[in-house]
Amino acid sequence: MNVARLLLLAALAGSAGCVTPTGGGPAGGSSFAAYAPTPRESAFLDTLSRRTFDFFWETTNAANGLTPDRWPTKSFSSVAAVGFALTAYPIGVERGWVTRDAARERVLTTLRFFWTAPQGPQSTGVTGYKGFFYHFLDMDTGLRFATVELSTIDTSLLLAGALTCRQYFDRDDAGDREVRALVDSIYNRVDWNWARDGDALVNMGWRPEPAPHQNARGFIISEWAGYDEGMILYVLALGSPTHPVDPVAWTQWTQTYKWDRFYGLDFVQFAPLFGHQYSHLWVDFRGIQDEYMRGRGIDYFENSRRATLSQRAYATANPGQWIGYGPDAWGLAASDGPLDSAFVIDGRTRTFHTYWARGAGTNEINDDGTLVPTAAGGSVPFAPEVTIPALVAMRERYGEPLFGRYGFLDAFNPTLRTPGPRLHHGRIVPGLSWFDTDYLGIDQGPIIAMTENWRNEFVWKLMRRDADVVRGLCRAGFTGGWIAGRC
């Protein structure tokens, strides 16, 4: 038996032994890891959450509520990042980092912008169409950036953040009532059936002008099929009180899953970890099952736990022999990377990429030695006994080049540690690693929200009482756990 195999078995044994079912727990869930962080780990999580919150609070345009795709590099706004920001603001209030009034004012600014921003079929001068929004918007004007697509998933992530605020700002006063009314209007306007383009499944996006890989009607030649972050999209599309899609969409969605074994664990495959995280920011999938998961005998939370542990096992075995990988340094997700080039390092040809959907699974392995802290940070509830120590170890090992003003920089690559290549992103600290120099909003969001869900179920508790989310889950066929008796 080779060394890699021994390391793999040790990683699996060490991880699995720390996870215990709660037998229901406060949310009626299953497989929630019982883990008591050390004082050092708790202090670190406090720092990480606060700095990550500050990213959203300080970099968002206070005049319109638009959050940048990245910082400090000047960029457009990411609609998805706005959704993560809206989710972070109530956390900031509960943690005492901002006042409730200040957070509500920021939320109102954001919602007023998205409700009143121009919508229409034209290619310029608009922010969205049919209730959906373009993937990227100009930070100042809020209008479509360049020729990006009208994005159904990024709109869904924005809506999930808005629904979080609708539940949090629940008082009977003028400000809270306006928050709820604006969220109702923005969500109810979305025409999910138009986005199906005549099929059961929702299309990924649309453009008003002809472009490669789209049909004559402007829709992208790709639908939300196969397990990934699109689960939250279907929950919201099914739960819409005005334009719901047919429940057959969920059935067809699950029929495209790939169940397989990767590094000793059986689960629905999706290589980058963000696909196992995003929907779980808002929906507590512990102990509730649709028809597909009833047939597998687990829930989606357990599925994500296995995906997390398999990535740690993959990094521990390290088949690509990348420098720095191990049981406390792991995690692949979509992220920045150093450059698009190949050259020889330590006698071996290495190919690197810039922004790339890094991941590892039986469907694909996209790995260039770049590790992404949000892969572990966004998986904290699934396996805190391995994610929290990994986050602490990464900060302590690499220090300021990796962990700065707003927490973790987006990515790092210890294999690329010798200066010389002309980089597209980031910098190389000689003898240590390549480090990104940007924070990305869509990678910051899972860290703060999932850490808070693990600590006190904060976002989960809010969304378990959202009637539209519950309706969407019921129409998808979920039963058991906290949703029992509510369909």
mmCIF file of N, CA and C in Angstrom, residues 10 96 148 157-158 170 204 210 251 294 297 317 339 373 384 390:
data_model
loop_
_atom_site.group_PDB
_atom_site.id
_atom_site.type_symbol
_atom_site.label_atom_id
_atom_site.label_comp_id
_atom_site.label_asym_id
_atom_site.label_seq_id
_atom_site.Cartn_x
_atom_site.Cartn_y
_atom_site.Cartn_z
ATOM 1 N N ALA A 10 -6.150 7.476 6.555
ATOM 2 C CA ALA A 10 -6.047 8.179 7.832
ATOM 3 C C ALA A 10 -6.937 9.405 7.860
ATOM 4 N N GLY A 96 -23.464 43.198 16.786
ATOM 5 C CA GLY A 96 -23.150 44.496 17.361
ATOM 6 C C GLY A 96 -22.146 45.304 16.575
ATOM 7 N N VAL A 148 -22.718 41.505 -20.646
ATOM 8 C CA VAL A 148 -22.925 40.329 -19.802
ATOM 9 C C VAL A 148 -24.361 39.841 -19.909
ATOM 10 N N LEU A 157 -29.513 34.453 -6.161
ATOM 11 C CA LEU A 157 -28.701 34.723 -4.970
ATOM 12 C C LEU A 157 -29.027 36.100 -4.393
ATOM 13 N N LEU A 158 -29.297 37.066 -5.273
ATOM 14 C CA LEU A 158 -29.753 38.376 -4.805
ATOM 15 C C LEU A 158 -31.081 38.240 -4.069
ATOM 16 N N ASP A 170 -38.824 42.592 10.745
ATOM 17 C CA ASP A 170 -40.206 42.120 10.896
ATOM 18 C C ASP A 170 -41.046 42.971 11.845
ATOM 19 N N MET A 204 -30.078 29.194 -18.076
ATOM 20 C CA MET A 204 -29.034 29.867 -17.300
ATOM 21 C C MET A 204 -29.005 31.376 -17.523
ATOM 22 N N PRO A 210 -27.512 39.038 -30.447
ATOM 23 C CA PRO A 210 -26.974 37.731 -30.832
ATOM 24 C C PRO A 210 -25.575 37.527 -30.248
ATOM 25 N N THR A 251 -38.134 17.467 -10.547
ATOM 26 C CA THR A 251 -37.947 16.059 -10.901
ATOM 27 C C THR A 251 -36.897 15.928 -12.001
ATOM 28 N N ARG A 294 -34.515 10.656 -0.336
ATOM 29 C CA ARG A 294 -35.147 9.549 0.386
ATOM 30 C C ARG A 294 -34.667 8.217 -0.185
ATOM 31 N N GLY A 297 -31.177 7.633 1.199
ATOM 32 C CA GLY A 297 -31.073 7.437 2.641
ATOM 33 C C GLY A 297 -30.294 8.508 3.376
ATOM 34 N N ALA A 317 -4.197 12.998 0.141
ATOM 35 C CA ALA A 317 -3.542 12.044 -0.761
ATOM 36 C C ALA A 317 -2.667 12.778 -1.782
ATOM 37 N N LEU A 339 -2.089 32.974 -13.271
ATOM 38 C CA LEU A 339 -1.856 33.286 -14.683
ATOM 39 C C LEU A 339 -2.296 32.084 -15.510
ATOM 40 N N PRO A 373 -9.602 29.565 0.354
ATOM 41 C CA PRO A 373 -10.098 29.506 1.734
ATOM 42 C C PRO A 373 -11.606 29.391 1.878
ATOM 43 N N PRO A 384 -17.133 20.986 10.975
ATOM 44 C CA PRO A 384 -16.335 21.982 11.694
ATOM 45 C C PRO A 384 -15.039 21.420 12.256
ATOM 46 N N ALA A 390 -8.408 23.865 9.744
ATOM 47 C CA ALA A 390 -7.738 24.191 8.487
ATOM 48 C C ALA A 390 -7.658 25.703 8.286
#
